[in-house]
Each structure stands twice: as structure tokens, then as C-alpha cells.
Amino acid sequence: MDNGPTDATPTAAAFRLILLSKSNPVMGCYMFWTSLLVLKMLVMSLLTARQRMKTKTYANPEDLRLSRSPEVRFGDPNVERVRRAHRNDLENILPFLLMSLAYVASGPNPLTARLLIRIGASARLLHTVVYAIIPVPQPARALAFFTTFAITCFEAGYVLVCCIKYI
Amino acid sequence: MDNGPTDATPTAAAFRLILLSKSNPVMGCYMFWTSLLVLKMLVMSLLTARQRMKTKTYANPEDLRLSRSPEVRFGDPNVERVRRAHRNDLENILPFLLMSLAYVASGPNPLTARLLIRIGASARLLHTVVYAIIPVPQPARALAFFTTFAITCFEAGYVLVCCIKYI
Amino acid sequence: MDNGPTDATPTAAAFRLILLSKSNPVMGCYMFWTSLLVLKMLVMSLLTARQRMKTKTYANPEDLRLSRSPEVRFGDPNVERVRRAHRNDLENILPFLLMSLAYVASGPNPLTARLLIRIGASARLLHTVVYAIIPVPQPARALAFFTTFAITCFEAGYVLVCCIKYI
């Protein structure tokens, strides 16, 4: 490669532009924590199933035979607690993941971005623990909730400013 | 750069391929409106909390102490209205955002794509106003709903045709 | 292009890095099946609306005039079945799509990845058929559910291992 330097310039620029690639450490960090949060959300389905079996609360007639329950039931408090926690995940984790992806694509400071993704994702893991696994008095759940909430807002504000010209 | 032209060809092609990057105005537009819609969805949580406080309708025993409510309650119409609007967002905004990302990645006409993203996102903002903030008679909500619905369908159809060979 | 070979090396590498582009067949496959699943989720809204009309079960006072129903109603079993199926989609399809996107970005074996995406998405289409359209006895629904569940877990595990260094 005798013409290395002249070649390197455009290619390196191209590489730097590919923010949504695992060669970008921020994207790698996003991918790691996305996997953990997705696994956590899937576990909620299993927790719901466990509570349904324990309390014999099935919502569909075709599920009764497996458990020898006489009829469909709704509104068991243990089942509903896990379901509320699961719905809270849908309302917060999915927007956090979509927002973080746009944030990564906006090319933020790598250190800040990785810190925000780590804290935001960890707070949601904690939220599930204090909501659905071991219910603890407030404000434990509120603190975990608002940590990710604030980070998602910050990311949205950053991307809004960054992309305002494409409105 | 004496060999500029021969270099430029592959690099420019590579740049054009990076559709999911903020150097692509369609992606910038997607990122801007994603941020607005994510913020809007987060606001729904605050609206729910406000209705819960106003009507003292708390779903978890550990939330009662903060508000001096005697017991958990469900089914308050004001709380349920905001919750239905929030669930409708989950059912429509999240698919719209995921679909639009795939649509941007399929390299559509930039003018069309930006127009669809803007209209689809604005209609969802309007949907929240007429559903959860100031309930107005139908068909206001239905019109807002079907605008984004139709745009998401169009994007899905476009991507299906575009990627049929990878089925 | 007399200096083709020396040029080709970095550019080809850059091209290969752009995993989230339709030039990558795995991404094309992801985009195709994303479109189908998004369309399927939108159809759930129409199925709910059909059941609401058939049983005159409307949740909002402003919807009553269209259908000449005297009052709002909740808890109709046919409406609730479609709504449970729809919620199950939110809990499983959206994480599957976000997880698969991260999985595609991690550069998996193309054959494996396309197979997993095809099977995971098809199982969810089947899940809707046996849950909301023609309710059939278990374990039809459970099998469809756990197929996508297992694939999402596998993808998450793959990405976790692949990105562990960015934790």
C-alpha cells in the first residue's frame, strides 16, 4: 500500500460514520445492555406463569385442563402485581431502548453515552426486583423508575438538539 | 490526492450505503421525531400519576402511605382513560418507530420518507391530545389513529416489496 | 482503476462493517419479517374493533354514538381474548424485533441468523392464529409462544457473549 495515507483518510472517516456497528464501543455497550433488558422482560412472562400456577388464576378456558382448575379467574393480586410490573417495562424499557439507539446514532460523547446506558439499564433491573420479586416500601421503586425516566429524557433532549435541522 | 476520482467512487458509494447514520437526512428526521414521540410516551406516565393522585386511586399497597389513602383501588374512569391512551401508544407508536427504522434502512425517496415520518408522528401527538388531555367527540380520535395506522402499513408494504428476495 | 486491489481492501472491509444496511442479506431478512410482524400487530387493532362492534363493548363514552350503544361496557370475553393476544404481542414481538436488530448488528452466521428470524417471526404469526382467530386446545399456543421465546433468548445470549467486553 504505497498510497496508504491518501486512502486512509476517506476510509477512516467512513468507519467513524458507522456508529450503529459493533466496531463502535458505544453500540457494543448498547447491544450488551439491550440483551440483558430483553432477557429480563422475557423472565416477566415466566414470573407471571409461576404466579398463575401457584394461585390457579387462568385467563383462558383452554388453559384450565393443564392445571385442573374449574374455571377462568381474573384479578388475583399476586398475578396482577407481576402484570403491572411487566406493563411498566413495556412503557419504559422499550422507549428507553429505541431512544438509546437513536442516541447512539447521534454520535454522543462515548464516555457519557456508555455511563447513561449502564445506569439506565441497571435501574430497570432494580425496578423489577423491588416491584415484582421482593416488594419493598417506597420510594425504592420510584427512585429506580425516575432514574431511567430522566436518562431517557436527557437522551431525547440531546437527539432533539442534534437533529433539529432535520425537523 | 492525485488519485481522487478513482478513490471517490467506492467511498462515496460506501457513504450512501450508511443509511442508518445521521449524515442521512431521512435518518436525522427519524431521530428527531423518535425523540418527540418517546418524550410524549413518558409524559403519559406523569399524566397517569397525576390522575392517580387526584382521585387517590393507587394499585399497590406500598403506594398508599405517600397519599394517606386507606386502601388500593382500581377502575377509576379518569385513570383508566389515560391508561387506555398509554396502551394505545404502546400498540401503535412502538411498531411505527420500529417499522420506520426498517423503512429508512430500505433507502426510500427522501422527500416521501420525511413527509411520512412527520405526518405519522404528528398524528400520534394529536391522538394523545384528543384522547387523554381534552376528550373530543369522534371521529377526531379515529382520524388521528388511522393516519399513523395507514402510514405504518404503507411503510411495511414498501419494505416487504423491497426485501422480498430475502424472505 | 489501476490501483484496484489496494483500494478494494479497506473499502470492502467498510462495506462488510455496514451490517445494518439492506446490502446485508441478514438485514434484508430482518426487514422483511419486521414488516410482516408489524402488519400483524396492526391487524390486532382491527380484530379488537370488530369484536367491540359485534358485542357493542365500547370503553369510551365518545364512542357510543357511532354504535347506538347505551353505555360503556368492559370485560366482554371475546374482546378480552383479542386484547390479551395483542398484549402478548407487545410483550414478545417488540423485544424480539429489538433483540434481532442487535443480533444482526453483532454479525452472526448469515444462515443461522436468517433461519432464526424466519422461524421466530413465523411462530408469532401462528401464535395469533391459535390464540385470537381460531382458539385451539393447548399446547398449540404454548409451543408457538416458546419457539419465539427460545430464539429471543438465544439471540440475547449470543449478543451478550459477543459484546461482553463493552459491559
Coordinates of C-alpha atoms in Angstrom, one line a residue:
Chain A
M1 CA 0.0 0.0 0.0
D2 CA 2.1 2.8 -1.3
N3 CA -0.8 5.3 -1.3
G4 CA -1.8 4.4 2.3
P5 CA -2.2 7.9 3.8
T6 CA -4.4 9.3 1.0
D7 CA -6.5 6.1 1.1
A8 CA -6.7 6.1 4.9
T9 CA -8.4 9.5 5.2
P10 CA -11.7 8.8 3.5
T11 CA -11.9 5.2 4.8
A12 CA -11.3 6.2 8.4
A13 CA -14.0 8.9 8.0
A14 CA -16.4 6.3 6.7
F15 CA -15.5 3.9 9.5
R16 CA -16.2 6.7 12.1
L17 CA -19.6 7.3 10.5
I18 CA -20.8 3.7 11.0
L19 CA -22.0 4.4 14.5
L20 CA -24.5 1.6 14.5
S21 CA -21.9 -1.1 14.2
K22 CA -20.2 -3.2 16.8
S23 CA -16.9 -1.6 16.0
N24 CA -18.3 1.4 17.9
P25 CA -17.8 0.7 21.6
V26 CA -21.0 2.7 22.5
M27 CA -23.0 0.5 20.2
G28 CA -21.4 -2.6 21.7
C29 CA -22.4 -1.3 25.2
Y30 CA -26.0 -0.6 23.9
M31 CA -26.1 -4.2 22.5
F32 CA -24.9 -5.7 25.7
W33 CA -27.5 -4.0 27.9
T34 CA -30.3 -4.4 25.4
S35 CA -29.7 -8.2 25.6
L36 CA -29.9 -8.1 29.4
L37 CA -33.1 -6.0 29.4
V38 CA -34.7 -8.2 26.8
L39 CA -33.9 -11.3 28.9
K40 CA -35.3 -9.5 32.0
M41 CA -38.6 -8.8 30.1
L42 CA -38.9 -12.4 29.0
V43 CA -38.4 -13.5 32.6
M44 CA -41.5 -11.5 33.5
S45 CA -43.6 -13.9 31.4
L46 CA -42.2 -16.8 33.4
L47 CA -42.9 -14.9 36.7
T48 CA -46.5 -14.4 35.6
A49 CA -46.9 -18.0 34.6
R50 CA -45.5 -19.1 38.1
Q51 CA -48.0 -16.8 39.9
R52 CA -50.8 -18.1 37.7
M53 CA -49.9 -21.7 38.5
K54 CA -49.5 -21.0 42.2
T55 CA -52.8 -19.3 42.5
K56 CA -54.6 -21.3 39.7
T57 CA -55.6 -18.0 38.0
Y58 CA -56.0 -18.7 34.3
A59 CA -57.5 -16.3 31.9
N60 CA -58.2 -18.7 29.0
P61 CA -60.6 -21.7 29.1
E62 CA -58.1 -23.7 27.1
D63 CA -55.5 -23.4 29.8
L64 CA -57.7 -25.0 32.5
R65 CA -57.1 -28.6 31.6
L66 CA -53.4 -28.5 32.3
S67 CA -54.0 -27.3 35.8
R68 CA -57.3 -28.9 36.7
S69 CA -58.8 -25.6 37.6
P70 CA -62.6 -25.5 37.4
E71 CA -62.9 -22.0 35.7
V72 CA -61.2 -18.9 34.4
R73 CA -60.3 -16.3 37.1
F74 CA -59.1 -12.7 37.0
G75 CA -57.8 -10.1 39.4
D76 CA -55.6 -12.2 41.7
P77 CA -53.4 -9.7 43.5
N78 CA -50.1 -11.7 43.0
V79 CA -50.7 -12.2 39.3
E80 CA -51.7 -8.6 38.9
R81 CA -48.6 -7.2 40.6
V82 CA -46.3 -9.1 38.2
R83 CA -48.5 -8.0 35.3
R84 CA -48.3 -4.3 36.4
A85 CA -44.5 -4.6 36.6
H86 CA -44.4 -6.2 33.2
R87 CA -46.6 -3.4 31.7
N88 CA -44.4 -0.8 33.3
D89 CA -41.5 -2.4 31.5
L90 CA -43.3 -2.1 28.2
E91 CA -44.0 1.5 28.9
N92 CA -40.4 2.3 29.9
I93 CA -37.8 -0.2 28.7
L94 CA -39.0 -0.3 25.1
P95 CA -38.9 3.5 24.7
F96 CA -35.5 3.6 26.5
L97 CA -34.1 1.1 24.0
L98 CA -35.5 2.8 20.9
M99 CA -34.3 6.2 22.3
S100 CA -30.9 4.9 23.2
L101 CA -30.4 3.5 19.7
A102 CA -31.2 7.0 18.2
Y103 CA -28.9 8.5 20.8
V104 CA -26.0 6.2 19.8
A105 CA -26.7 7.1 16.2
S106 CA -26.4 10.8 17.0
G107 CA -22.7 10.2 17.9
P108 CA -22.6 11.3 21.6
N109 CA -19.5 11.5 23.8
P110 CA -18.6 7.8 24.2
L111 CA -17.9 8.0 28.0
T112 CA -21.2 9.8 28.8
A113 CA -23.2 7.6 26.5
R114 CA -21.9 4.3 28.0
L115 CA -22.4 5.6 31.5
L116 CA -26.0 6.6 30.7
I117 CA -26.8 3.3 29.1
R118 CA -25.3 1.3 32.0
I119 CA -27.1 3.3 34.7
G120 CA -30.4 3.4 32.8
A121 CA -30.5 -0.3 32.2
S122 CA -29.3 -1.2 35.8
A123 CA -32.1 1.0 37.3
R124 CA -34.7 -1.0 35.3
L125 CA -33.2 -4.3 36.6
L126 CA -33.5 -2.9 40.1
H127 CA -37.0 -1.7 39.4
T128 CA -38.2 -5.3 38.7
V129 CA -36.5 -6.6 41.9
V130 CA -38.3 -4.1 44.2
Y131 CA -41.6 -4.3 42.3
A132 CA -42.2 -7.9 41.3
I133 CA -39.8 -10.0 43.2
I134 CA -39.4 -8.5 46.7
P135 CA -41.9 -5.7 47.1
V136 CA -40.2 -3.1 49.3
P137 CA -41.6 0.2 50.7
Q138 CA -41.5 3.3 48.6
P139 CA -39.5 5.3 47.5
A140 CA -37.3 2.4 46.3
R141 CA -39.5 1.8 43.2
A142 CA -40.0 5.5 42.5
L143 CA -36.2 6.1 42.5
A144 CA -35.5 3.3 40.2
F145 CA -38.3 4.4 37.9
F146 CA -37.2 8.0 37.7
T147 CA -33.5 7.2 37.1
T148 CA -34.3 5.6 33.7
F149 CA -37.0 8.1 33.1
A150 CA -34.6 11.0 33.5
I151 CA -31.9 9.3 31.4
T152 CA -34.4 8.7 28.6
C153 CA -35.5 12.4 28.7
F154 CA -31.8 13.5 28.6
E155 CA -31.2 11.3 25.5
A156 CA -34.3 12.6 23.8
G157 CA -33.3 16.2 24.5
Y158 CA -29.8 15.6 23.2
V159 CA -31.1 14.0 19.9
L160 CA -33.7 16.8 19.5
V161 CA -31.0 19.4 19.6
C162 CA -28.7 17.4 17.5
C163 CA -31.3 16.8 14.7
I164 CA -33.3 20.0 15.0
K165 CA -32.3 20.9 11.4
Y166 CA -34.0 17.8 10.0
I167 CA -37.3 18.6 11.6
Chain B
M1 CA -4.9 13.2 -3.6
D2 CA -3.8 12.6 -7.1
N3 CA -6.0 9.5 -7.5
G4 CA -9.1 11.3 -6.1
P5 CA -11.6 10.2 -8.7
T6 CA -10.9 6.5 -8.6
D7 CA -10.9 6.7 -4.8
A8 CA -14.0 8.8 -4.6
T9 CA -16.2 6.3 -6.4
P10 CA -16.1 3.4 -3.8
T11 CA -16.0 5.7 -0.8
A12 CA -19.0 7.8 -2.0
A13 CA -20.9 4.6 -2.6
A14 CA -20.0 3.4 0.9
F15 CA -21.2 6.7 2.4
R16 CA -24.5 6.4 0.5
L17 CA -25.0 2.9 1.9
I18 CA -24.8 4.1 5.5
L19 CA -28.5 4.9 5.6
L20 CA -28.8 4.5 9.4
S21 CA -26.4 7.4 10.2
K22 CA -27.1 11.0 11.0
S23 CA -25.4 12.0 7.7
N24 CA -28.6 10.8 6.1
P25 CA -31.3 13.5 6.4
V26 CA -34.0 10.9 6.5
M27 CA -32.4 9.2 9.5
G28 CA -32.0 12.7 11.1
C29 CA -35.7 13.3 10.6
Y30 CA -36.5 9.8 12.1
M31 CA -34.3 10.5 15.1
F32 CA -35.9 13.9 15.7
W33 CA -39.5 12.6 15.7
T34 CA -38.5 9.4 17.6
S35 CA -37.3 11.7 20.4
L36 CA -40.6 13.7 20.4
L37 CA -42.7 10.5 20.5
V38 CA -40.6 8.9 23.2
L39 CA -40.9 12.1 25.3
K40 CA -44.7 12.1 24.7
M41 CA -44.9 8.4 25.9
L42 CA -43.0 9.3 29.0
V43 CA -45.4 12.2 29.7
M44 CA -48.3 9.6 29.7
S45 CA -46.7 8.1 32.9
L46 CA -46.8 11.5 34.5
L47 CA -50.5 12.1 33.4
T48 CA -51.4 8.7 34.9
A49 CA -49.6 9.6 38.2
R50 CA -51.5 13.0 38.3
Q51 CA -54.9 11.2 37.8
R52 CA -53.9 8.6 40.5
M53 CA -53.1 11.4 43.0
K54 CA -56.2 13.5 42.1
T55 CA -58.6 10.5 42.5
K56 CA -56.5 8.7 45.2
T57 CA -56.5 5.5 43.1
Y58 CA -53.4 3.5 43.9
A59 CA -52.8 0.0 42.7
N60 CA -50.1 -1.0 45.1
P61 CA -50.3 -1.3 48.9
E62 CA -46.8 0.3 49.2
D63 CA -48.0 3.5 47.4
L64 CA -50.7 4.2 50.0
R65 CA -48.6 5.8 52.7
L66 CA -47.4 8.7 50.5
S67 CA -51.0 9.7 49.8
R68 CA -52.8 8.7 53.1
S69 CA -55.3 6.6 51.1
P70 CA -56.9 3.8 53.1
E71 CA -56.8 1.1 50.5
V72 CA -55.9 0.1 46.9
R73 CA -58.5 1.0 44.3
F74 CA -58.9 0.1 40.6
G75 CA -61.1 1.1 37.8
D76 CA -61.4 4.9 38.3
P77 CA -62.6 6.2 34.9
N78 CA -60.1 9.1 34.7
V79 CA -57.1 6.9 35.5
E80 CA -58.4 4.2 33.1
R81 CA -58.8 6.8 30.2
V82 CA -55.1 7.8 30.5
R83 CA -54.1 4.2 30.8
R84 CA -56.0 3.2 27.6
A85 CA -54.4 6.1 25.7
H86 CA -51.0 4.9 27.0
R87 CA -51.7 1.3 25.9
N88 CA -52.8 2.6 22.5
D89 CA -49.4 4.3 22.3
L90 CA -47.6 1.0 23.0
E91 CA -49.7 -0.7 20.4
N92 CA -49.1 1.9 17.7
I93 CA -46.1 4.2 18.4
L94 CA -43.6 1.4 19.1
P95 CA -44.5 -0.5 15.9
F96 CA -44.4 2.8 14.0
L97 CA -40.9 3.5 15.2
L98 CA -39.6 0.0 14.5
M99 CA -41.2 0.0 11.1
S100 CA -39.9 3.5 10.2
L101 CA -36.4 2.4 11.1
A102 CA -36.6 -0.5 8.7
Y103 CA -38.2 1.8 6.1
V104 CA -35.3 4.3 6.5
A105 CA -32.8 1.4 6.1
S106 CA -34.6 0.4 2.8
G107 CA -33.5 3.7 1.2
P108 CA -36.8 5.2 0.2
N109 CA -37.3 8.5 -1.6
P110 CA -36.0 11.1 0.9
L111 CA -38.8 13.6 0.4
T112 CA -41.6 11.0 0.7
A113 CA -39.9 9.4 3.7
R114 CA -39.5 12.6 5.6
L115 CA -43.1 13.6 4.9
L116 CA -44.5 10.3 6.1
I117 CA -42.4 10.3 9.3
R118 CA -43.5 13.9 10.1
I119 CA -47.2 13.3 9.4
G120 CA -47.2 9.9 11.2
A121 CA -45.6 11.3 14.3
S122 CA -47.7 14.4 14.4
A123 CA -50.9 12.4 14.1
R124 CA -49.9 10.4 17.2
L125 CA -49.2 13.7 19.2
L126 CA -52.7 14.8 18.2
H127 CA -54.2 11.4 19.1
T128 CA -53.0 11.9 22.7
V129 CA -54.4 15.4 22.9
V130 CA -57.9 14.3 21.8
Y131 CA -57.9 11.1 23.8
A132 CA -56.2 11.8 27.2
I133 CA -56.0 15.6 27.6
I134 CA -59.1 17.1 26.1
P135 CA -61.6 14.3 25.1
V136 CA -63.4 15.5 22.0
P137 CA -66.2 13.7 20.1
Q138 CA -65.4 11.2 17.5
P139 CA -64.2 11.0 14.7
A140 CA -61.2 13.1 15.9
R141 CA -59.5 10.2 17.6
A142 CA -60.3 7.8 14.8
L143 CA -58.8 10.1 12.2
A144 CA -55.6 10.6 14.2
F145 CA -55.4 6.9 14.8
F146 CA -55.9 5.8 11.2
T147 CA -53.4 8.4 9.8
T148 CA -50.5 6.7 11.6
F149 CA -52.0 3.3 11.0
A150 CA -52.1 3.9 7.2
I151 CA -48.6 5.3 7.1
T152 CA -47.2 2.3 9.1
C153 CA -49.0 0.0 6.6
F154 CA -47.5 1.8 3.6
E155 CA -44.0 1.6 5.1
A156 CA -44.5 -2.1 5.8
G157 CA -45.7 -2.7 2.2
Y158 CA -42.7 -0.7 0.8
V159 CA -40.2 -2.7 2.8
L160 CA -41.9 -6.0 2.0
V161 CA -41.6 -5.4 -1.7
C162 CA -38.1 -4.0 -1.3
C163 CA -36.9 -7.1 0.7
I164 CA -39.0 -9.8 -0.9
K165 CA -35.9 -11.5 -2.2
Y166 CA -34.5 -12.0 1.3
I167 CA -37.7 -13.8 2.5
Chain C
M1 CA -8.9 1.7 -11.7
D2 CA -5.3 0.7 -11.9
N3 CA -4.9 0.6 -8.1
G4 CA -8.0 -1.6 -7.7
P5 CA -6.6 -4.2 -5.3
T6 CA -5.0 -1.8 -2.8
D7 CA -8.2 0.3 -2.8
A8 CA -10.5 -2.7 -2.6
T9 CA -9.2 -3.9 0.7
P10 CA -10.3 -1.1 3.0
T11 CA -13.5 -0.4 1.1
A12 CA -14.6 -4.0 1.1
A13 CA -13.9 -4.0 4.8
A14 CA -16.0 -0.9 5.3
F15 CA -18.8 -2.5 3.3
R16 CA -18.7 -5.6 5.4
L17 CA -19.0 -3.5 8.6
I18 CA -22.2 -1.9 7.5
L19 CA -24.3 -4.8 8.9
L20 CA -27.4 -2.6 9.4
S21 CA -27.9 -2.0 5.7
K22 CA -30.0 -3.7 3.1
S23 CA -26.8 -4.8 1.3
N24 CA -26.5 -7.3 4.1
P25 CA -28.9 -10.2 3.3
V26 CA -29.4 -10.8 7.1
M27 CA -30.6 -7.2 7.5
G28 CA -32.9 -7.7 4.4
C29 CA -34.4 -10.8 6.0
Y30 CA -34.9 -8.9 9.3
M31 CA -36.6 -6.0 7.5
F32 CA -38.9 -8.3 5.6
W33 CA -40.1 -10.2 8.7
T34 CA -40.3 -7.0 10.8
S35 CA -42.8 -5.6 8.2
L36 CA -44.9 -8.8 8.4
L37 CA -44.9 -8.8 12.2
V38 CA -45.8 -5.0 12.4
L39 CA -48.6 -5.6 9.9
K40 CA -49.8 -8.5 12.1
M41 CA -49.8 -6.3 15.2
L42 CA -51.8 -3.6 13.4
V43 CA -54.4 -6.2 12.4
M44 CA -54.9 -6.9 16.1
S45 CA -56.4 -3.4 16.5
L46 CA -58.8 -4.2 13.7
L47 CA -59.7 -7.5 15.3
T48 CA -60.4 -5.7 18.6
A49 CA -62.5 -3.1 16.8
R50 CA -64.5 -5.9 15.1
Q51 CA -65.2 -7.7 18.4
R52 CA -66.1 -4.3 20.1
M53 CA -68.7 -3.7 17.3
K54 CA -70.0 -7.2 17.3
T55 CA -70.6 -7.2 21.1
K56 CA -71.2 -3.4 21.4
T57 CA -68.5 -3.2 24.1
Y58 CA -67.1 0.3 24.0
A59 CA -64.7 1.7 26.6
N60 CA -65.1 5.4 25.9
P61 CA -68.3 7.5 26.2
E62 CA -67.4 9.3 23.0
D63 CA -67.5 6.0 21.0
L64 CA -71.1 5.2 21.9
R65 CA -72.9 7.5 19.4
L66 CA -71.4 5.7 16.4
S67 CA -72.9 2.4 17.5
R68 CA -76.0 3.5 19.3
S69 CA -74.9 1.6 22.5
P70 CA -76.5 3.0 25.7
E71 CA -73.4 2.9 27.9
V72 CA -69.7 1.9 28.2
R73 CA -69.0 -1.7 28.9
F74 CA -65.9 -3.7 30.0
G75 CA -64.9 -7.3 30.3
D76 CA -66.6 -8.9 27.3
P77 CA -64.8 -12.3 26.9
N78 CA -64.4 -12.0 23.1
V79 CA -62.9 -8.5 23.3
E80 CA -60.7 -9.5 26.2
R81 CA -59.3 -12.5 24.3
V82 CA -58.1 -10.4 21.4
R83 CA -56.8 -7.8 23.8
R84 CA -54.8 -10.5 25.7
A85 CA -53.4 -11.7 22.4
H86 CA -52.4 -8.2 21.5
R87 CA -50.8 -7.5 24.8
N88 CA -48.9 -10.8 24.4
D89 CA -47.6 -9.5 21.1
L90 CA -46.4 -6.3 22.8
E91 CA -44.6 -8.4 25.4
N92 CA -42.9 -10.7 22.9
I93 CA -42.8 -9.3 19.4
L94 CA -41.3 -5.9 20.3
P95 CA -38.5 -7.4 22.4
F96 CA -37.9 -10.0 19.6
L97 CA -37.6 -7.2 17.0
L98 CA -35.3 -5.1 19.1
M99 CA -33.2 -8.1 20.1
S100 CA -32.9 -9.3 16.5
L101 CA -31.7 -5.9 15.4
A102 CA -28.9 -6.0 17.9
Y103 CA -28.3 -9.6 16.9
V104 CA -28.0 -8.6 13.2
A105 CA -25.6 -5.8 14.2
S106 CA -23.4 -8.4 16.0
G107 CA -22.6 -10.1 12.7
P108 CA -23.8 -13.6 13.3
N109 CA -23.5 -16.5 10.8
P110 CA -25.9 -15.4 8.0
L111 CA -27.5 -18.8 7.5
T112 CA -28.2 -19.3 11.2
A113 CA -29.4 -15.7 11.6
R114 CA -31.9 -15.8 8.7
L115 CA -33.2 -19.2 9.9
L116 CA -33.8 -17.9 13.4
I117 CA -35.5 -14.7 12.2
R118 CA -37.8 -16.7 9.9
I119 CA -38.8 -19.3 12.5
G120 CA -39.2 -16.7 15.3
A121 CA -41.4 -14.5 13.2
S122 CA -43.5 -17.4 11.8
A123 CA -44.1 -18.8 15.3
R124 CA -45.6 -15.4 16.3
L125 CA -47.9 -15.4 13.3
L126 CA -49.0 -18.9 14.3
H127 CA -49.5 -17.8 17.9
T128 CA -52.0 -15.2 16.8
V129 CA -53.9 -17.7 14.7
V130 CA -54.3 -20.2 17.6
Y131 CA -54.9 -17.5 20.2
A132 CA -57.2 -14.8 18.7
I133 CA -58.5 -16.2 15.5
I134 CA -59.3 -19.9 16.0
P135 CA -58.8 -20.8 19.7
V136 CA -57.4 -24.4 19.7
P137 CA -56.6 -26.6 22.7
Q138 CA -53.2 -26.2 24.4
P139 CA -50.3 -26.9 23.9
A140 CA -50.6 -25.2 20.4
R141 CA -50.3 -21.7 21.9
A142 CA -47.6 -22.7 24.4
L143 CA -45.5 -24.2 21.6
A144 CA -45.8 -21.2 19.4
F145 CA -45.0 -18.9 22.4
F146 CA -41.9 -20.8 23.5
T147 CA -40.4 -21.1 20.0
T148 CA -40.0 -17.3 19.7
F149 CA -39.2 -17.1 23.4
A150 CA -36.3 -19.5 23.0
I151 CA -35.0 -17.8 19.8
T152 CA -35.0 -14.4 21.5
C153 CA -33.1 -15.9 24.5
F154 CA -30.5 -17.5 22.1
E155 CA -30.0 -14.1 20.3
A156 CA -29.6 -12.3 23.7
G157 CA -27.1 -14.9 24.8
Y158 CA -25.1 -14.6 21.6
V159 CA -25.0 -10.8 21.8
L160 CA -24.1 -10.9 25.5
V161 CA -21.1 -13.1 24.8
C162 CA -20.2 -11.1 21.7
C163 CA -20.3 -7.7 23.5
I164 CA -19.2 -8.7 27.0
K165 CA -16.0 -6.6 26.6
Y166 CA -18.2 -3.4 26.3
I167 CA -20.1 -4.1 29.5

